[in-house]
XYZ file of C-alpha atoms in Angstrom:
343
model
C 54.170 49.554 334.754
C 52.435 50.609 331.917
C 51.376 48.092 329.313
C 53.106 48.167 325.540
C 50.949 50.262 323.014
C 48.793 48.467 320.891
C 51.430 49.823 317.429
C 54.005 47.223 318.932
C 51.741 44.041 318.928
C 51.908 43.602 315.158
C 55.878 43.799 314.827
C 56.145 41.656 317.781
C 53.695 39.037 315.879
C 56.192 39.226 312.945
C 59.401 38.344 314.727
C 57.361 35.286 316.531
C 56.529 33.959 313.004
C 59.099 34.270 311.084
C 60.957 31.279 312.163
C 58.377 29.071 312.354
C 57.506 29.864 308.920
C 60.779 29.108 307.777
C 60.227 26.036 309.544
C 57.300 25.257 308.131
C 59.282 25.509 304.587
C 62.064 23.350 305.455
C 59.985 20.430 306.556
C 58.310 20.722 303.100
C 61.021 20.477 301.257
C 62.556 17.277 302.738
C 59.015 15.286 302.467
C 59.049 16.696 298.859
C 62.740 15.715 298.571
C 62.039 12.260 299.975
C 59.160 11.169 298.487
C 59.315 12.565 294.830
C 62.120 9.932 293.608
C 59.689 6.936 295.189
C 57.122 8.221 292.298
C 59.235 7.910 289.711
C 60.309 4.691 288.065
C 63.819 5.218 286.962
C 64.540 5.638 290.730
C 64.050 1.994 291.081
C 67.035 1.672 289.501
C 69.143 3.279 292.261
C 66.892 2.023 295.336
C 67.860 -1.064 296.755
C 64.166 -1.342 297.856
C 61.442 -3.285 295.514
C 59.405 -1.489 293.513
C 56.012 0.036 294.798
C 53.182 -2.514 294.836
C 50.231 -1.861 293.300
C 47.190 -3.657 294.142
C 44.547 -5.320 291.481
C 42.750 -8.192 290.712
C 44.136 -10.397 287.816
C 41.867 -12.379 285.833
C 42.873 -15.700 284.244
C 41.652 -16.220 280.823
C 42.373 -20.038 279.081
C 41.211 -19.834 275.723
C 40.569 -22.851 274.155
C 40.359 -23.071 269.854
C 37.382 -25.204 269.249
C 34.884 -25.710 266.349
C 31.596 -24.237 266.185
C 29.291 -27.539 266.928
C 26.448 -27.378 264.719
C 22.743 -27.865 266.043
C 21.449 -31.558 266.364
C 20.186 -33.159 263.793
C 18.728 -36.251 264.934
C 16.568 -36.866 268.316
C 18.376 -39.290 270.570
C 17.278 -41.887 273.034
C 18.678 -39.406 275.620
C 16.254 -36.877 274.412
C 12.937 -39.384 274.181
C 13.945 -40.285 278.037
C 13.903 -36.809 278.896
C 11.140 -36.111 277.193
C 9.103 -39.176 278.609
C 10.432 -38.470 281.970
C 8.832 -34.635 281.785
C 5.028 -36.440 280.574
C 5.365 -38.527 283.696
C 6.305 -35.824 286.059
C 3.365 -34.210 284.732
C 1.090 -36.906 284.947
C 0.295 -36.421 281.963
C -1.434 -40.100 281.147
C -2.853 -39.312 277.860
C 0.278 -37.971 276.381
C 0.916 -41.337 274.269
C -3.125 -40.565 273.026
C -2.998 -44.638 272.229
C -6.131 -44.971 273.847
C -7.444 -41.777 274.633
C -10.799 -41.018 273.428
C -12.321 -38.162 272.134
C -14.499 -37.171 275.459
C -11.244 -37.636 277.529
C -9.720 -35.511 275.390
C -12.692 -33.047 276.072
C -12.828 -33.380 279.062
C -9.007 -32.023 279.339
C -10.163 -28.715 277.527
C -11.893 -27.496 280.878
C -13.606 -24.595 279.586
C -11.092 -24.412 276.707
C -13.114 -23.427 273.136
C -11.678 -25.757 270.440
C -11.933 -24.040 267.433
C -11.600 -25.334 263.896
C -9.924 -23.467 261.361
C -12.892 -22.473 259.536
C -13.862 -21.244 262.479
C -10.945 -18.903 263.012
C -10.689 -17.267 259.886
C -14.467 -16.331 260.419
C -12.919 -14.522 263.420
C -10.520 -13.362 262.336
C -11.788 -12.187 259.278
C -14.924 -9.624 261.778
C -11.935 -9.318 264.116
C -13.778 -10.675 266.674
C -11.570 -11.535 269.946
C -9.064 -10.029 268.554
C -7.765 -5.421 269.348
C -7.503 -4.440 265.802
C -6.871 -1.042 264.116
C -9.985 0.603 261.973
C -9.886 -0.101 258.903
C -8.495 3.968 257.583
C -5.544 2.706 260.191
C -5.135 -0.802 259.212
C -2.725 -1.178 256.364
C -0.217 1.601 258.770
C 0.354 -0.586 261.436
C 1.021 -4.081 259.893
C 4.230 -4.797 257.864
C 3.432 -7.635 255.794
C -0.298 -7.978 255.599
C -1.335 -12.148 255.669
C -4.401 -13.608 254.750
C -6.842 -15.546 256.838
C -6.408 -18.711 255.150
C -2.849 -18.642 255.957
C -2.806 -17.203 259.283
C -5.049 -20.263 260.667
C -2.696 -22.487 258.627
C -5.115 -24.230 256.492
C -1.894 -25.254 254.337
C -1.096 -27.407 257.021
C -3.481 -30.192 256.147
C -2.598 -29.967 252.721
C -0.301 -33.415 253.004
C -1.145 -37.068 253.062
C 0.695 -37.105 256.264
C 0.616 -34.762 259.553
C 3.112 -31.338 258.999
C 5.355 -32.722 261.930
C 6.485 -35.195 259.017
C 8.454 -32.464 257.455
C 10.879 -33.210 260.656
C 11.341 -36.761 259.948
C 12.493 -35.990 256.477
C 15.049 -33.650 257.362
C 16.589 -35.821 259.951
C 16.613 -38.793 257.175
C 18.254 -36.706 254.713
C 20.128 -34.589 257.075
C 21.901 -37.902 258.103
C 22.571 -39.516 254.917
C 23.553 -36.629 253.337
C 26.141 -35.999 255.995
C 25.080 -32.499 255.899
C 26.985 -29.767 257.172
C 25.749 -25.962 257.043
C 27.686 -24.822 254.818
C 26.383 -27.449 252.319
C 24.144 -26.523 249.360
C 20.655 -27.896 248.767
C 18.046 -28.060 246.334
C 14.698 -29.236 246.648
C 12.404 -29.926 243.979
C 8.836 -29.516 244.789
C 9.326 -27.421 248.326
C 5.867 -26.636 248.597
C 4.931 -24.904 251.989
C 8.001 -25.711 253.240
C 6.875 -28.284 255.756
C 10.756 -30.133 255.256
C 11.937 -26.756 253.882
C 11.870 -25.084 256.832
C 14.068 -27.339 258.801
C 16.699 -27.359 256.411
C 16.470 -23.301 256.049
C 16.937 -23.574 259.672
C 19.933 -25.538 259.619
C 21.748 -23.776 256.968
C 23.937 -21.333 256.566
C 21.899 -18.144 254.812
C 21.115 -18.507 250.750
C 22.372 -22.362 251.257
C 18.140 -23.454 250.328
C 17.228 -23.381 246.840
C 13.677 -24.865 245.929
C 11.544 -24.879 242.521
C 7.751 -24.577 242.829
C 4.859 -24.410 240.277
C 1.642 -24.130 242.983
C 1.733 -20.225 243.246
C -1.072 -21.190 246.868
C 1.957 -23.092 248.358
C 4.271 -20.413 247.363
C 1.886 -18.257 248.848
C 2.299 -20.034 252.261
C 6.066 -20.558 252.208
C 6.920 -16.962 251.513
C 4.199 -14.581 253.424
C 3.683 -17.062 256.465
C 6.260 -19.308 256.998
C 9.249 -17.835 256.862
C 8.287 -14.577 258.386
C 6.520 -16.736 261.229
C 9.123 -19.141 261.722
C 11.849 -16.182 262.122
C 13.921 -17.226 259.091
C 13.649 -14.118 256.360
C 17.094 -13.877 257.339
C 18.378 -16.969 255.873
C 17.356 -15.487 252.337
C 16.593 -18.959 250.424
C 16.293 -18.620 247.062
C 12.474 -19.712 246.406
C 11.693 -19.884 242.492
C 8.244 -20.086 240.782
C 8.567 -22.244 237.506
C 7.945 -25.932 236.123
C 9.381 -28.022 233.578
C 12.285 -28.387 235.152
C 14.090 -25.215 234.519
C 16.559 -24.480 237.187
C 18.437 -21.728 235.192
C 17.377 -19.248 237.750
C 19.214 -20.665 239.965
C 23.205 -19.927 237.981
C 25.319 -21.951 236.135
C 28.223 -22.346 238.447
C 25.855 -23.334 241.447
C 27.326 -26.879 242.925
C 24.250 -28.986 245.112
C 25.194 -31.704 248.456
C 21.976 -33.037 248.280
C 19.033 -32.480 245.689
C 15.892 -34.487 247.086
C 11.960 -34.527 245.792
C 9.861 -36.210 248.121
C 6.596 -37.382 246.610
C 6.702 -34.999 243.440
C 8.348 -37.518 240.759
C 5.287 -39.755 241.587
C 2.935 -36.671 239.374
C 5.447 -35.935 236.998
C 5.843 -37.896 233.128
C 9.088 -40.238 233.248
C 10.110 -38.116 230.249
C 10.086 -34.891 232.648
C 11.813 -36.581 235.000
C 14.766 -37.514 233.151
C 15.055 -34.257 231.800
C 15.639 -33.099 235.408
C 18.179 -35.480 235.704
C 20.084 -34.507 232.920
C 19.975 -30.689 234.132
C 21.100 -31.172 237.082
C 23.709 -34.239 237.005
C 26.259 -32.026 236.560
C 25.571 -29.475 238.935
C 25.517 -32.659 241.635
C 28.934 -32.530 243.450
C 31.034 -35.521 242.881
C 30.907 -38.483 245.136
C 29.919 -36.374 247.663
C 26.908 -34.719 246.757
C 23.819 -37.184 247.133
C 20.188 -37.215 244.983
C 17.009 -38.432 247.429
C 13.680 -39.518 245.663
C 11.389 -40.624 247.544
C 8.190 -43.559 247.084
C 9.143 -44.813 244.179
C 11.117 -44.664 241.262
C 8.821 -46.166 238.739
C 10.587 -43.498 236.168
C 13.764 -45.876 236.383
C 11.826 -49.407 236.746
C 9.776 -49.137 234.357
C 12.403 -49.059 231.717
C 13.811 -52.384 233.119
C 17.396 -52.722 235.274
C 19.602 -52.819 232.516
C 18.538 -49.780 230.903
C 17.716 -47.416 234.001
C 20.854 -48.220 234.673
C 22.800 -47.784 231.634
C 20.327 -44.118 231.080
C 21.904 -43.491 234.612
C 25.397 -44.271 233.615
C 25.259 -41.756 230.478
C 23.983 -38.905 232.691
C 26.971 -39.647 234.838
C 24.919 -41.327 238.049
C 24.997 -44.109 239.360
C 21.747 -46.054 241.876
C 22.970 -46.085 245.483
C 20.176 -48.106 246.970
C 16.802 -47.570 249.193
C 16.871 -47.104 252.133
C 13.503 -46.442 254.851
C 12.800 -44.548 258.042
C 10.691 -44.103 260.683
C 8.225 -40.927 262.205
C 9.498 -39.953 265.523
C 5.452 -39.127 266.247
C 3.071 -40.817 264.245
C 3.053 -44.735 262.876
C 4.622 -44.247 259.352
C 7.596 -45.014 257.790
C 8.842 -43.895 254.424
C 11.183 -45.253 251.547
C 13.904 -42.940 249.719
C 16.188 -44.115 247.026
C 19.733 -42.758 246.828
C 21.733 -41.886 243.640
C 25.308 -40.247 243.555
C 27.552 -38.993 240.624
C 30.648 -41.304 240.517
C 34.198 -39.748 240.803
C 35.225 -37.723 237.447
């Protein structure tokens, strides 16, 4: 038998795939038929079956409507335990430095080199120990150029009392004052800002106002301290001047507390009570407190009756005195309170 020619293969091919094409087509169209209305939503409506599920991870979010705590003020027994509890761990013995004596002191160092601040500006000053730029490079490289004297924080022994005072004044005032961030203060006689600080610190920004006449402690506050203590963003509102004039500071300017601590003791009475006067008014009522610290010898020495009744016409009234103690050194200091009465 002979064997079909090779022109009838591709006809036959067609027939044989025709129908299984069409085949092919129908079963399309019923999946597409079938599973088109499960994809859309409305179909839910005429399916007795549930709706799709869909699989994801659900977070649970409780959000609770609390007040912003502010930073302590005041160091607690809590924190002295802690703190004495880390010394201990330590063994650190001579931590309380009661008895310790110079040599064991020196003898800690262990080929530590104590310098003293004279010292260290000489250093610093021939850049010696220290990767510098040349000098053609120097003033490039360095945003806010600070001398020597400052940089080895020879305004730190400046005080009758160590700088780590500044902390126990702040806490004292901080605490009687009630003091909340968003109050106003004003100190006269800020000086480096050894209490300054801690109260720029604690305030909301342009809340720290301070008069100074000693252009070196000026000096200090604004090209060391602030920029080294990360606080030129608080913006306090430093002011150069004596006498008493706080008209740079506005008119409509209300204070919380206005404190001096140790500067009425080198001013005349007279002076003094011109401060008062200028700034009795700007005191907030009842609230807002006035701190003076040492003594108040511009009051007593014009006898009870009188400080009181000079008091009385300025529209303040004497609180009473009041002392506290250094959290790190053996000293304890008196501050005497006045308030403006309700108007």
């Amino acid at each position: 038998m002979a064997l079909p020619s090779s022109a009838s293969s591709p006809a036959r091919l067609r027939l044989l795939t025709v129908p299984a094409a069409l085949l092919l087509l129908s079963f399309a169209a019923l999946i597409v038929f079938l599973i088109l209305p499960s994809l859309s939503p409305s179909a839910w409506r005429y399916c007795a079956c549930s709706p799709p599920a869909t699989t994801h991870t659900t977070t649970t979010v409780t959000t609770t409507t609390t007040t912003a705590s502010h930073q302590p003020v005041t160091t607690t027994p809590a924190d002295v335990s802690w703190l004495k509890a880390q010394l201990a761990g330590n063994s650190l013995h001579l931590a309380d430095g009661a008895e310790a004596s110079h040599d064991a002191w020196h003898r800690l160092r262990k080929g530590i080199n104590p310098r003293t601040r004279e010292q260290q500006l000489f250093d610093i000053n021939r850049h010696h120990g220290i990767s510098h730029y040349p000098d053609e490079e120097a003033s490039n490289h360095t945003a806010l150029p600070c001398p020597g004297e400052l940089l080895v924080e020879e305004h730190h022994s400046n005080y009758g009392e160590p700088w780590a005072g500044g902390r126990d004044v702040f806490e004292f005032l901080a605490n009687a004052s009630a003091l909340t961030p968003t109050d106003q203060v004003l100190e006269i006689g800020c000086g480096t800002l050894r209490v300054g600080l801690h109260f720029i610190r604690f305030l909301e920004a342009g809340r720290f106002h301070c008069l100074e006449r000693d252009e070196l402690s000026l000096m200090a506050a604004l090209r060391y301290e602030l920029p080294a203590q990360g606080l030129l963003y608080k913006r306090p509102l430093i002011v150069r001047g004596e006498d008493m004039d706080f008209s740079r500071f506005g008119d409509t300017v209300m204070y919380d507390l206005i404190y001096a601590s140790a500067v009425f003791l080198h001013i005349p009475d007279k002076l003094v009570w011109t401060g008062l006067e200028r700034l009795a008014g700007k005191l907030r009522p009842q609230r807002g407190r006035i701190f003076v610290s040492h003594n108040i010898k511009f009051c007593s020495r014009l006898g009870g009756d009188e400080c009181t009744r000079r008091l009385a016409k300025l529209g303040l009234e004497y609180v009473g005195k009041h002392t506290h103690d250094s959290l790190l050194f053996n000293h304890y200091e008196i501050w005497f309170e006045f308030r403006r009465p309700k108007v």
